[in-house]
Coordinates of C-alpha atoms in Angstrom, one line a residue:
Chain A
M1 CA -14.3 -39.1 -14.5
K2 CA -11.4 -36.9 -13.9
F3 CA -10.1 -34.3 -16.4
F4 CA -6.9 -32.2 -16.6
D5 CA -7.4 -29.3 -18.7
S6 CA -3.5 -28.1 -19.6
H7 CA -4.5 -25.0 -21.5
V8 CA -7.1 -22.3 -19.9
H9 CA -6.6 -18.6 -19.0
M10 CA -8.4 -18.5 -15.9
V11 CA -7.7 -14.7 -15.1
S12 CA -10.4 -14.2 -17.8
R13 CA -13.0 -16.6 -16.4
T14 CA -15.5 -15.9 -13.7
T15 CA -16.3 -18.4 -10.7
D16 CA -19.2 -19.6 -12.7
D17 CA -16.5 -21.6 -14.7
Y18 CA -14.7 -22.6 -12.0
Q19 CA -17.8 -24.2 -10.2
R20 CA -18.9 -25.8 -13.7
M21 CA -15.3 -27.2 -14.2
A22 CA -15.3 -28.9 -10.6
A23 CA -18.8 -30.2 -11.1
A24 CA -17.9 -31.8 -14.4
G25 CA -14.7 -33.5 -13.0
T26 CA -11.7 -31.0 -13.8
V27 CA -9.3 -31.7 -10.9
A28 CA -6.4 -30.0 -12.3
L29 CA -5.6 -27.2 -15.0
I30 CA -2.7 -25.5 -16.6
E31 CA -2.8 -21.6 -17.2
P32 CA -0.2 -20.7 -19.7
S33 CA 0.8 -17.2 -19.5
F34 CA -0.5 -15.1 -22.7
W35 CA -1.4 -11.5 -23.7
Q36 CA -4.3 -9.8 -22.0
G37 CA -6.3 -8.9 -25.2
Q38 CA -4.3 -5.7 -25.6
P39 CA -0.4 -5.3 -25.5
R40 CA 1.0 -4.2 -22.1
T41 CA 3.2 -1.3 -22.1
E42 CA 5.4 -1.8 -18.7
V43 CA 7.4 -4.6 -17.8
G44 CA 6.0 -4.2 -14.4
S45 CA 2.6 -5.4 -15.7
F46 CA 4.1 -8.8 -16.4
K47 CA 5.4 -9.0 -13.1
D48 CA 2.0 -8.5 -11.5
Y49 CA 0.4 -10.9 -14.2
F50 CA 3.2 -13.6 -13.2
N51 CA 2.5 -13.0 -9.3
T52 CA -1.4 -13.3 -10.1
L53 CA -0.8 -16.7 -11.7
I54 CA 1.5 -18.1 -8.9
G55 CA -0.9 -16.2 -6.1
F56 CA -4.6 -15.2 -6.6
E57 CA -5.5 -17.3 -9.2
R58 CA -4.1 -20.4 -7.5
F59 CA -5.9 -19.5 -4.5
R60 CA -9.1 -18.9 -6.5
A61 CA -8.8 -22.5 -8.1
S62 CA -8.1 -24.0 -4.8
Q63 CA -11.5 -23.0 -3.4
F64 CA -13.2 -25.2 -5.9
G65 CA -10.9 -28.0 -5.2
I66 CA -9.2 -27.5 -8.6
K67 CA -5.3 -27.7 -8.7
H68 CA -3.8 -24.6 -10.5
Y69 CA -0.3 -25.0 -12.3
C70 CA 1.0 -22.2 -14.8
T71 CA 3.5 -22.1 -17.4
I72 CA 5.6 -18.7 -17.5
G73 CA 6.7 -17.1 -20.6
L74 CA 6.7 -14.1 -23.0
N75 CA 4.0 -14.7 -25.8
P76 CA 4.7 -14.1 -29.4
K77 CA 2.5 -11.1 -29.8
E78 CA 4.1 -9.2 -27.4
A79 CA 7.5 -10.5 -28.5
N80 CA 7.5 -7.8 -31.1
N81 CA 8.2 -4.8 -28.6
E82 CA 11.9 -5.3 -28.2
K83 CA 12.4 -3.1 -25.3
L84 CA 9.4 -4.8 -23.2
A85 CA 10.7 -8.0 -24.6
D86 CA 14.1 -7.5 -22.9
G87 CA 12.5 -6.3 -19.6
V88 CA 10.4 -9.8 -19.4
M89 CA 13.7 -11.8 -20.3
E90 CA 15.2 -10.4 -17.1
L91 CA 12.0 -11.3 -15.2
L92 CA 11.6 -14.9 -16.3
P93 CA 14.6 -16.6 -14.3
L94 CA 12.8 -15.3 -10.9
Y95 CA 9.6 -17.4 -11.7
I96 CA 10.4 -20.4 -14.0
C97 CA 11.7 -22.7 -11.2
K98 CA 8.8 -21.8 -8.7
E99 CA 6.7 -24.5 -7.4
G100 CA 3.7 -25.1 -9.6
V101 CA 5.5 -23.7 -12.5
V102 CA 5.4 -26.8 -14.9
G103 CA 7.1 -25.1 -18.0
I104 CA 7.8 -22.3 -20.1
G105 CA 4.8 -21.1 -22.3
E106 CA 3.0 -20.1 -24.1
I107 CA 5.7 -19.1 -26.6
G108 CA 6.3 -19.5 -30.3
F109 CA 5.1 -17.7 -33.2
D110 CA 2.4 -15.1 -34.2
D111 CA 3.4 -13.3 -37.5
Q112 CA 6.6 -15.2 -37.4
T113 CA 8.9 -12.0 -37.4
K114 CA 12.4 -11.9 -36.7
L115 CA 11.7 -10.7 -33.0
E116 CA 9.4 -13.3 -32.4
E117 CA 12.0 -15.8 -33.4
K118 CA 14.6 -14.1 -31.2
Y119 CA 12.6 -14.4 -28.1
L120 CA 11.5 -18.0 -28.9
R121 CA 15.1 -18.8 -28.9
I122 CA 16.1 -17.1 -25.7
Q123 CA 13.1 -18.9 -23.9
A124 CA 13.9 -22.2 -25.4
R125 CA 17.3 -21.9 -24.3
M126 CA 16.1 -21.0 -20.8
A127 CA 14.0 -24.0 -20.5
V128 CA 17.0 -26.3 -21.5
E129 CA 19.1 -24.5 -18.9
A130 CA 16.2 -24.9 -16.1
D131 CA 15.5 -28.5 -17.5
L132 CA 11.6 -27.4 -18.0
P133 CA 8.7 -28.5 -20.6
I134 CA 7.9 -26.0 -23.2
Q135 CA 4.2 -25.0 -24.2
I136 CA 4.3 -23.9 -27.6
H137 CA 1.6 -21.5 -29.4
T138 CA 1.3 -22.0 -32.9
P139 CA 0.3 -19.4 -35.4
H140 CA -3.4 -19.2 -36.2
R141 CA -2.4 -17.9 -39.7
D142 CA 0.0 -19.9 -42.0
K143 CA 0.0 -22.8 -39.4
K144 CA 1.5 -25.4 -41.0
A145 CA 4.7 -23.5 -41.9
G146 CA 4.8 -21.9 -38.7
T147 CA 4.6 -24.7 -36.7
K148 CA 7.3 -26.7 -38.9
R149 CA 9.5 -23.4 -38.4
T150 CA 8.7 -23.6 -34.6
M151 CA 10.1 -27.1 -34.3
D152 CA 13.3 -26.3 -36.6
V153 CA 14.1 -23.4 -34.0
L154 CA 13.5 -25.6 -31.1
E155 CA 15.7 -28.4 -32.5
D156 CA 18.4 -25.9 -33.2
T157 CA 18.4 -24.7 -29.6
G158 CA 18.9 -28.4 -28.3
C159 CA 15.3 -28.9 -27.0
D160 CA 14.2 -32.6 -26.5
P161 CA 10.8 -32.9 -28.6
A162 CA 9.5 -35.2 -25.8
R163 CA 9.4 -32.3 -23.4
V164 CA 7.6 -29.8 -25.8
I165 CA 4.1 -29.6 -26.2
I166 CA 2.9 -27.9 -29.3
D167 CA -0.7 -26.5 -29.0
H168 CA -3.3 -25.5 -31.5
N169 CA -3.0 -28.2 -33.7
N170 CA -5.1 -29.1 -36.7
E171 CA -5.4 -31.9 -39.3
E172 CA -2.7 -30.2 -41.4
S173 CA -0.1 -29.8 -38.6
V174 CA -0.5 -33.1 -36.4
K175 CA 1.4 -35.4 -38.7
E176 CA 4.7 -33.8 -38.6
V177 CA 4.3 -32.8 -34.9
L178 CA 3.9 -36.5 -34.0
D179 CA 6.5 -37.8 -36.3
R180 CA 9.2 -35.4 -35.0
G181 CA 8.5 -36.8 -31.4
Y182 CA 6.3 -33.8 -29.8
W183 CA 3.4 -33.9 -28.1
A184 CA 0.7 -32.6 -30.1
A185 CA -2.4 -30.7 -28.3
F186 CA -5.6 -29.7 -29.8
T187 CA -7.7 -26.6 -28.5
I188 CA -11.5 -27.3 -29.0
Y189 CA -13.3 -24.2 -29.6
P190 CA -16.8 -24.0 -29.4
H191 CA -17.8 -22.7 -32.9
T192 CA -15.0 -22.1 -35.1
K193 CA -11.8 -23.9 -35.8
L194 CA -11.5 -27.6 -34.1
G195 CA -14.9 -28.7 -32.9
N196 CA -15.4 -32.0 -31.1
E197 CA -16.3 -34.1 -34.0
R198 CA -13.2 -33.4 -36.0
L199 CA -11.1 -34.8 -33.1
V200 CA -12.8 -38.1 -33.4
E201 CA -11.4 -38.3 -36.8
I202 CA -7.9 -37.4 -35.8
L203 CA -7.9 -40.0 -32.9
R204 CA -9.2 -42.5 -35.1
E205 CA -6.2 -41.8 -37.6
Y206 CA -3.5 -41.5 -35.1
G207 CA -4.7 -43.2 -31.9
G208 CA -4.2 -41.8 -28.4
E209 CA -0.3 -41.4 -28.1
R210 CA 1.0 -38.0 -27.1
I211 CA -2.4 -36.5 -28.3
I212 CA -3.8 -33.9 -25.7
V213 CA -7.1 -31.8 -25.6
D214 CA -7.5 -28.7 -24.1
S215 CA -9.8 -25.6 -23.9
A216 CA -7.9 -22.7 -24.2
A217 CA -10.7 -20.9 -22.9
D218 CA -9.6 -17.2 -22.5
W219 CA -11.6 -13.6 -22.6
G220 CA -13.2 -14.5 -25.8
I221 CA -16.2 -16.9 -26.8
S222 CA -14.6 -20.0 -25.6
D223 CA -15.8 -22.9 -23.3
A224 CA -14.0 -23.8 -20.1
L225 CA -15.9 -27.3 -20.3
A226 CA -14.4 -28.1 -23.7
V227 CA -12.4 -30.9 -22.1
P228 CA -15.3 -32.8 -20.4
K229 CA -17.6 -32.2 -23.1
T230 CA -15.1 -33.5 -25.9
A231 CA -14.9 -36.6 -23.8
A232 CA -18.5 -36.9 -24.0
V233 CA -18.5 -36.7 -27.9
L234 CA -15.7 -39.0 -28.1
K235 CA -17.6 -41.7 -26.2
E236 CA -20.8 -41.3 -28.3
N237 CA -18.7 -41.9 -31.1
G238 CA -17.1 -45.0 -30.0
T239 CA -13.7 -43.8 -29.1
T240 CA -12.6 -46.2 -26.2
M241 CA -12.4 -45.0 -22.6
E242 CA -8.9 -45.8 -22.6
T243 CA -7.9 -43.4 -25.3
I244 CA -10.4 -40.9 -23.8
E245 CA -8.8 -41.1 -20.2
R246 CA -5.3 -40.9 -22.1
V247 CA -6.2 -37.4 -24.0
T248 CA -7.9 -35.7 -21.5
Y249 CA -6.0 -36.6 -18.4
G250 CA -3.1 -39.0 -18.6
N251 CA -1.1 -37.5 -21.3
P252 CA -1.1 -34.0 -20.0
L253 CA -0.4 -35.3 -16.8
E254 CA 2.5 -37.1 -18.2
A255 CA 3.9 -34.5 -20.6
Y256 CA 3.8 -31.7 -17.8
G257 CA 4.8 -34.1 -15.0
Q258 CA 8.3 -34.1 -16.5
S259 CA 8.7 -30.7 -14.7
G260 CA 8.5 -32.7 -11.4
Q261 CA 6.0 -30.0 -10.4
V262 CA 2.6 -31.8 -10.7
S263 CA 1.8 -35.4 -9.8
E264 CA -1.5 -37.2 -9.3
S265 CA -1.0 -37.1 -5.5
D266 CA -1.5 -33.7 -5.5
W267 CA -5.3 -33.9 -5.9
E268 CA -5.8 -37.4 -4.8
D269 CA -4.3 -36.7 -1.2
A270 CA -5.7 -33.2 -1.2
E271 CA -7.6 -32.1 2.1
G272 CA -11.1 -30.7 1.3
V273 CA -11.8 -27.3 0.4
D274 CA -12.0 -24.7 3.2
P275 CA -14.5 -22.1 2.0
S276 CA -13.3 -19.7 5.0
A277 CA -9.7 -19.6 3.5
L278 CA -8.7 -16.1 2.7
F279 CA -6.0 -14.6 0.3
A280 CA -4.7 -11.2 1.3
G281 CA -7.9 -11.0 3.2
N282 CA -10.1 -11.7 0.4
T283 CA -12.6 -14.6 0.4
L284 CA -14.5 -15.9 -3.0
F285 CA -17.7 -16.9 -0.7
R286 CA -20.1 -14.2 0.2
G287 CA -22.4 -14.2 2.9
G288 CA -21.7 -17.9 4.3
Q289 CA -22.4 -19.7 0.8
D290 CA -21.6 -23.3 1.0
V291 CA -19.2 -24.6 -1.6
E292 CA -20.9 -28.0 -2.3
E293 CA -24.4 -26.2 -2.4
A294 CA -22.9 -23.6 -4.9
M295 CA -21.4 -26.0 -7.2
A296 CA -24.2 -28.7 -7.1
Q297 CA -26.3 -26.2 -9.4
Y298 CA -23.8 -26.7 -12.0
K299 CA -23.6 -30.5 -12.5
V300 CA -24.0 -30.4 -16.3
I301 CA -22.0 -33.6 -16.9
T302 CA -22.6 -36.8 -14.9
Chain B
M1 CA 29.5 -25.8 14.2
T2 CA 28.5 -22.4 12.5
L3 CA 24.8 -21.4 12.1
E4 CA 24.6 -22.6 8.6
E5 CA 26.0 -26.1 9.7
K6 CA 23.6 -26.3 12.4
L7 CA 20.7 -25.5 9.8
L8 CA 22.0 -28.0 7.4
E9 CA 22.4 -30.6 10.1
I10 CA 18.6 -30.1 10.9
L11 CA 17.5 -30.1 7.4
R12 CA 19.5 -33.1 6.6
R13 CA 17.5 -35.3 9.2
S14 CA 14.3 -35.1 7.1
A15 CA 15.4 -34.0 3.5
S16 CA 16.6 -36.5 0.7
P17 CA 20.2 -36.9 0.4
E18 CA 19.9 -35.9 -3.4
A19 CA 18.4 -32.8 -2.2
M20 CA 20.9 -32.0 0.5
E21 CA 23.9 -32.6 -2.0
W22 CA 22.4 -30.2 -4.3
L23 CA 21.9 -27.6 -1.8
V24 CA 25.5 -27.9 -0.4
K25 CA 26.7 -27.8 -4.1
E26 CA 24.6 -24.5 -4.8
C27 CA 26.0 -22.7 -1.7
A28 CA 29.5 -23.5 -2.6
A29 CA 28.9 -22.5 -6.4
Q30 CA 27.3 -19.2 -5.4
R31 CA 30.2 -18.5 -2.9
A32 CA 32.8 -19.1 -5.4
D33 CA 31.1 -17.2 -8.1
F34 CA 27.8 -15.3 -7.5
V35 CA 25.6 -15.1 -10.6
Q36 CA 22.0 -13.6 -10.0
R37 CA 20.3 -15.7 -12.3
S38 CA 21.4 -19.3 -11.0
F39 CA 20.7 -17.8 -7.5
Y40 CA 17.2 -17.3 -8.4
Y41 CA 17.1 -20.5 -10.1
A42 CA 18.3 -21.9 -6.8
F43 CA 16.1 -20.1 -4.4
S44 CA 12.8 -21.0 -6.3
G45 CA 14.2 -24.3 -7.3
V46 CA 14.4 -25.5 -3.8
S47 CA 10.7 -26.6 -4.7
R48 CA 12.3 -28.9 -7.3
R49 CA 14.5 -30.6 -4.8
F50 CA 13.0 -30.9 -1.4
D51 CA 9.5 -32.4 -0.4
K52 CA 6.8 -29.9 -0.6
K53 CA 4.9 -31.2 2.3
G54 CA 8.2 -32.1 4.2
A55 CA 8.5 -31.1 7.8
L56 CA 11.6 -31.0 9.9
Q57 CA 12.6 -33.1 12.4
L58 CA 13.4 -31.1 15.5
R59 CA 15.1 -32.5 18.6
D60 CA 15.1 -31.3 22.1
G61 CA 18.6 -29.3 22.1
D62 CA 17.8 -27.5 18.8
A63 CA 15.9 -24.5 20.2
D64 CA 18.7 -23.6 22.8
D65 CA 21.5 -24.4 20.1
L66 CA 19.8 -21.9 17.7
S67 CA 18.8 -19.4 20.3
A68 CA 22.6 -19.3 21.4
E69 CA 23.4 -18.0 17.7
V70 CA 20.7 -15.2 17.5
T71 CA 18.5 -14.6 20.5
G72 CA 15.1 -16.2 20.2
F73 CA 15.8 -17.6 16.9
T74 CA 13.8 -20.6 16.1
V75 CA 12.8 -22.9 13.0
E76 CA 9.6 -24.4 15.0
A77 CA 6.8 -25.0 12.6
W78 CA 9.1 -24.5 9.6
D79 CA 9.3 -26.9 6.6
Q80 CA 12.3 -28.1 4.3
F81 CA 11.3 -25.3 1.7
R82 CA 11.7 -22.5 4.3
L83 CA 15.0 -23.9 5.7
G84 CA 16.6 -24.7 2.6
R85 CA 15.8 -21.2 1.1
V86 CA 17.0 -19.5 4.6
V87 CA 20.4 -21.3 4.0
L88 CA 20.6 -20.0 0.6
L89 CA 20.1 -16.5 2.1
L90 CA 22.7 -16.6 4.1
V91 CA 25.1 -17.3 1.1
L92 CA 23.3 -14.2 -0.7
A93 CA 23.9 -12.1 2.5
E94 CA 27.8 -12.5 2.2
Q95 CA 27.7 -10.6 -1.2
D96 CA 28.2 -6.8 -1.6
E97 CA 25.5 -4.7 -0.1
E98 CA 24.5 -3.5 -3.3
I99 CA 24.0 -7.0 -5.0
F100 CA 22.6 -8.3 -1.6
I101 CA 19.8 -5.7 -1.1
E102 CA 18.9 -5.5 -4.9
T103 CA 18.7 -9.4 -5.3
L104 CA 16.6 -9.7 -1.7
E105 CA 14.2 -7.2 -3.2
K106 CA 13.7 -8.7 -6.5
L107 CA 13.2 -12.1 -4.8
L108 CA 10.8 -10.4 -2.4
G109 CA 8.9 -8.6 -5.3
T110 CA 8.2 -11.8 -7.3
A111 CA 7.8 -14.3 -4.3
D112 CA 5.1 -16.8 -3.9
L113 CA 3.7 -17.3 -0.4
R114 CA 6.2 -19.7 0.8
E115 CA 9.1 -17.7 -0.4
Q116 CA 8.0 -14.6 1.1
A117 CA 7.8 -16.5 4.4
A118 CA 11.3 -17.7 4.0
I119 CA 12.6 -14.3 3.3
Y120 CA 10.9 -12.7 6.3
S121 CA 12.1 -15.6 8.6
A122 CA 15.6 -15.1 7.4
L123 CA 15.8 -11.4 8.5
P124 CA 17.1 -12.0 12.1
L125 CA 20.1 -13.8 10.5
L126 CA 20.7 -11.2 8.0
P127 CA 23.1 -8.4 8.1
R128 CA 22.6 -4.6 7.5
G129 CA 19.3 -4.8 9.2
E130 CA 18.7 -1.3 9.2
K131 CA 18.3 -1.2 5.5
L132 CA 15.6 -4.1 5.8
V133 CA 13.2 -2.5 8.3
E134 CA 10.7 -1.0 5.7
L135 CA 10.9 -4.5 3.8
A136 CA 9.9 -6.3 7.2
Q137 CA 7.0 -3.5 7.8
D138 CA 5.6 -4.4 4.3
G139 CA 5.4 -8.0 5.3
L140 CA 3.3 -7.0 8.2
R141 CA 0.8 -5.1 5.9
S142 CA -0.1 -8.5 4.3
N143 CA -3.3 -9.8 5.3
I144 CA -2.0 -13.2 4.5
V145 CA -1.6 -14.9 8.2
D146 CA 1.6 -17.1 7.2
V147 CA 3.3 -14.1 5.9
F148 CA 2.3 -11.7 8.8
D149 CA 3.3 -14.7 11.1
S150 CA 6.8 -15.0 9.5
V151 CA 7.6 -11.3 10.2
A152 CA 5.7 -10.9 13.7
L153 CA 6.2 -14.5 15.4
G154 CA 9.2 -16.1 16.6
N155 CA 11.3 -13.6 14.7
A156 CA 13.9 -11.2 16.5
F157 CA 14.2 -8.7 13.9
P158 CA 11.2 -6.3 14.8
A159 CA 12.2 -6.0 18.3
E160 CA 15.6 -5.0 17.6
H161 CA 15.2 -2.8 14.6
F162 CA 11.6 -1.5 15.0
S163 CA 10.7 2.1 16.1
D164 CA 8.1 2.3 18.9
E165 CA 5.5 3.3 16.4
A166 CA 6.3 0.4 14.0
W167 CA 6.3 -2.2 17.1
N168 CA 2.9 -0.9 18.4
Q169 CA 1.3 -1.4 14.8
M170 CA 2.6 -4.8 14.8
V171 CA 1.4 -5.9 18.2
L172 CA -2.1 -4.0 18.0
K173 CA -2.3 -5.9 14.4
A174 CA -1.4 -9.2 15.7
L175 CA -4.1 -8.8 18.6
F176 CA -6.7 -7.7 15.9
I177 CA -6.1 -10.7 13.7
S178 CA -5.9 -13.2 16.7
R179 CA -2.3 -14.1 16.8
P180 CA -0.5 -15.3 19.5
L181 CA 1.2 -12.4 21.4
Y182 CA 3.5 -14.7 23.6
K183 CA 5.1 -15.8 20.3
I184 CA 6.3 -12.3 19.6
I185 CA 10.1 -12.2 20.5
G186 CA 10.6 -8.9 22.8
I187 CA 7.0 -8.6 23.7
D188 CA 7.7 -7.5 27.3
A189 CA 10.9 -5.5 26.5
R190 CA 9.4 -3.3 24.0
A191 CA 6.1 -2.6 25.9
N192 CA 5.7 1.2 26.1
L193 CA 3.0 3.6 27.4
K194 CA 1.8 4.5 24.0
L195 CA 1.1 1.0 23.3
V196 CA -0.7 0.2 26.6
E197 CA -3.1 3.1 25.9
S198 CA -4.0 1.9 22.4
M199 CA -4.5 -1.6 24.0
S200 CA -6.9 -0.3 26.5
D201 CA -8.6 1.5 23.8
L202 CA -9.1 -1.5 21.8
A203 CA -10.5 -3.3 24.9
H204 CA -13.0 -0.5 25.4
E205 CA -14.0 -0.7 21.6
R206 CA -14.5 -4.4 21.8
W207 CA -16.4 -4.0 25.0
A208 CA -18.7 -1.8 23.5
A209 CA -19.5 -4.0 20.7
G210 CA -20.3 -6.5 23.2
R211 CA -17.1 -8.6 22.6
W212 CA -14.2 -9.0 24.6
V213 CA -10.4 -9.5 24.2
S214 CA -7.6 -11.9 24.4
P215 CA -6.1 -12.0 27.9
E216 CA -2.8 -11.6 26.2
L217 CA -3.7 -7.8 25.6
W218 CA -2.8 -7.1 29.1
R219 CA 0.7 -8.6 29.1
S220 CA 2.2 -5.2 27.9
C221 CA 0.9 -3.4 30.8
Q222 CA 3.3 -5.0 33.3
N223 CA 5.2 -1.7 33.8
F224 CA 2.3 0.9 33.0
I225 CA -0.5 0.3 35.7
T226 CA -2.0 3.7 34.7
D227 CA -5.2 5.0 36.3
Q228 CA -7.0 3.7 33.0
I229 CA -5.5 0.4 33.4
G230 CA -6.1 0.2 37.0
E231 CA -9.8 0.8 36.2
D232 CA -9.8 -1.7 33.3
L233 CA -8.5 -4.3 35.7
Q234 CA -11.2 -3.6 38.2
R235 CA -13.7 -4.6 35.6
L236 CA -11.9 -7.9 34.6
I237 CA -11.4 -9.1 38.1
D238 CA -14.9 -10.6 37.9
S239 CA -14.9 -11.8 34.3
E240 CA -15.5 -15.4 33.7
Q241 CA -14.1 -15.3 30.3
P242 CA -10.9 -17.3 29.8
G243 CA -7.7 -16.0 31.0
Q244 CA -8.9 -12.7 32.2
R245 CA -8.6 -13.1 36.0
E246 CA -5.4 -15.0 35.3
A247 CA -4.1 -11.8 33.7
V248 CA -5.3 -9.4 36.5
A249 CA -3.5 -12.0 38.8
L250 CA -0.2 -11.9 36.9
L251 CA -0.4 -8.1 37.0
I252 CA -0.9 -8.1 40.6
A253 CA 2.1 -10.3 41.5
E254 CA 4.2 -8.3 39.2
N255 CA 3.3 -4.9 40.7
E256 CA 2.9 -5.7 44.4
Q257 CA 3.5 -2.2 45.7
E258 CA 1.0 -0.7 43.1
G259 CA -1.7 1.0 44.9
R260 CA -4.0 1.1 42.1
L261 CA -4.2 -2.6 42.5
A262 CA -4.4 -2.7 46.0
G263 CA -8.0 -3.7 46.2
L264 CA -7.8 -6.4 44.0
Q265 CA -5.4 -8.7 45.5
G266 CA -7.9 -10.1 47.9
K267 CA -10.2 -11.4 45.0
V268 CA -7.7 -13.7 43.3
P269 CA -5.4 -15.1 46.1
A270 CA -5.2 -18.5 44.6
L271 CA -4.2 -17.2 41.3
I272 CA -1.4 -15.1 42.7
E273 CA 0.0 -17.9 44.7
E274 CA 0.1 -19.8 41.4
V275 CA 2.0 -16.9 39.9
K276 CA 4.4 -17.0 42.5
A277 CA 4.9 -20.7 42.6
G278 CA 5.8 -20.4 38.8
N279 CA 2.9 -22.3 37.7
L280 CA 1.0 -19.4 36.0
T281 CA 2.9 -17.3 33.3
W282 CA 2.1 -15.0 30.5
D283 CA 3.0 -17.8 28.1
Q284 CA 0.8 -20.2 29.7
V285 CA -2.1 -17.8 29.5
G286 CA -1.4 -17.2 25.7
R287 CA -1.1 -20.8 25.1
D288 CA -4.2 -21.9 26.9
F289 CA -6.2 -19.1 25.3
G290 CA -5.0 -20.0 21.7
K291 CA -6.5 -23.3 22.2
D292 CA -9.9 -22.0 21.8
C293 CA -9.0 -18.7 20.2
F294 CA -11.3 -19.4 16.9
S295 CA -14.2 -20.3 19.0
V296 CA -13.8 -17.5 21.3
F297 CA -14.2 -15.0 18.3
D298 CA -17.2 -16.7 16.7
D299 CA -19.9 -14.2 16.4
K300 CA -22.5 -16.6 17.2
Q301 CA -21.0 -16.6 20.8
S302 CA -20.9 -12.9 21.1
D303 CA -23.8 -12.9 23.6
K304 CA -21.6 -14.9 25.9
N305 CA -18.7 -12.7 25.2
K306 CA -19.7 -10.0 27.5
T307 CA -17.0 -9.2 30.2

């Protein structure tokens, strides 16, 4: 089975994860721009971060046969530093129309401050101007109200809900998100928050339309295999294969495919991995390792 | 036809009509009222209109046509993205110098690999080249082959603007990373004694390591047959490695009065005849060598690589 993880922060993950993901059937992923665990103090740090997303990280993924896409934006946490945020706004137009950039993200609210709203509006307008999908981060605290407020701002800015993916939903937020015409993504965390079984119930209630499952794996305790593992749990619990395929592959492809920057042919027609390829003189494979061999040991899901 | 019209004509053969219409409109809009942000959208947004795997359809007359505009300029091996972006850069080049340079530097500082290649490829077409020299040299520091190639190969900019020092660095690195020297524009005209000395040193290092060198290394020696080069060629004359004897024959034919090579003439008479008949050229040596360049540098073959 093929999987598309539409939210995963690979700059924080090791090659073990890439190997496991490839072995488990993840053919494509989206890396949203986010903060790095601590606030950045210079605009130049964002520039180099964005350059990594469109450069070396894309190359790393390709070495495991995985197609890497990204969304570019200023996250809400760092939007509270106004001087820095203004600098990032100057930078964004250089990136958002690039090859493989499938949207503006992840943007939205964290503490729901005025500054967060200011930069959410600016970036939402930019997405409309550049005709791009938006990937929304919803707050972990006061989620229901924060999600509602996000949608109000987006609609006020002229965004089409069909081109917006709202992430980190839970049972409380999902109904309004779907009712208002947005895509609803669910992040499957290993211990707390939303586990795989809760999703079974949600799918039972809402069906698979416009629902997306992702891992949001980052530098914290999280699971880069959350999407394939969830697929396995859903199957055990009697969810139809059609629905599973939709929420773990078809829907993210359709939602972000609206950017025109990702299509199935990108991986279906891809030529094999060249383990001798270099990026800026760097290779990922040491001492003649074989990529197939290196990956075989990680086959956890068959 | 202007150069821009010629480039558009070439692009039109393979690109979709919608993409071409978009590009022509963008150029007109930016000419009428240049806005940095929308220029960024257009430059990167070429990827949203053109075919990402789209090759160009070139015809027999193209090379001469383009070379007539800018010496040695070629779009061989370019794709739709690169050509579309270079057309936009021609529009950018019409802006005031300050805006032109600032925008170009911003684009380059945030460029993905294909965008970098487009910017470097455009250098020979851009005005105020003297202000772009450092930027071009930066491109050569890249270890990404496509980026290095976009500055070094088929690009008239280095020959026109580089100091000898920068030129020599470029040619030596090209040799070092196995790039074809015959594709470097100005490879013969910019040869100099310092380069030839460095080349000979490189050859000796490789020989000491039981490896050998591209026959193209000797091309820059045409007008610099020093004592050292004379000795090196004595060593090469019996080499069975591809292209080495051909290189010696070319140097002999080009330096018939050169006493240092006198003793070598009788060893490769047939090859010298080939040179005189026009059947053996440096470009030919480079092309032939390129065909098995990689197997040649394979370490497993090092035992066969002795001169």
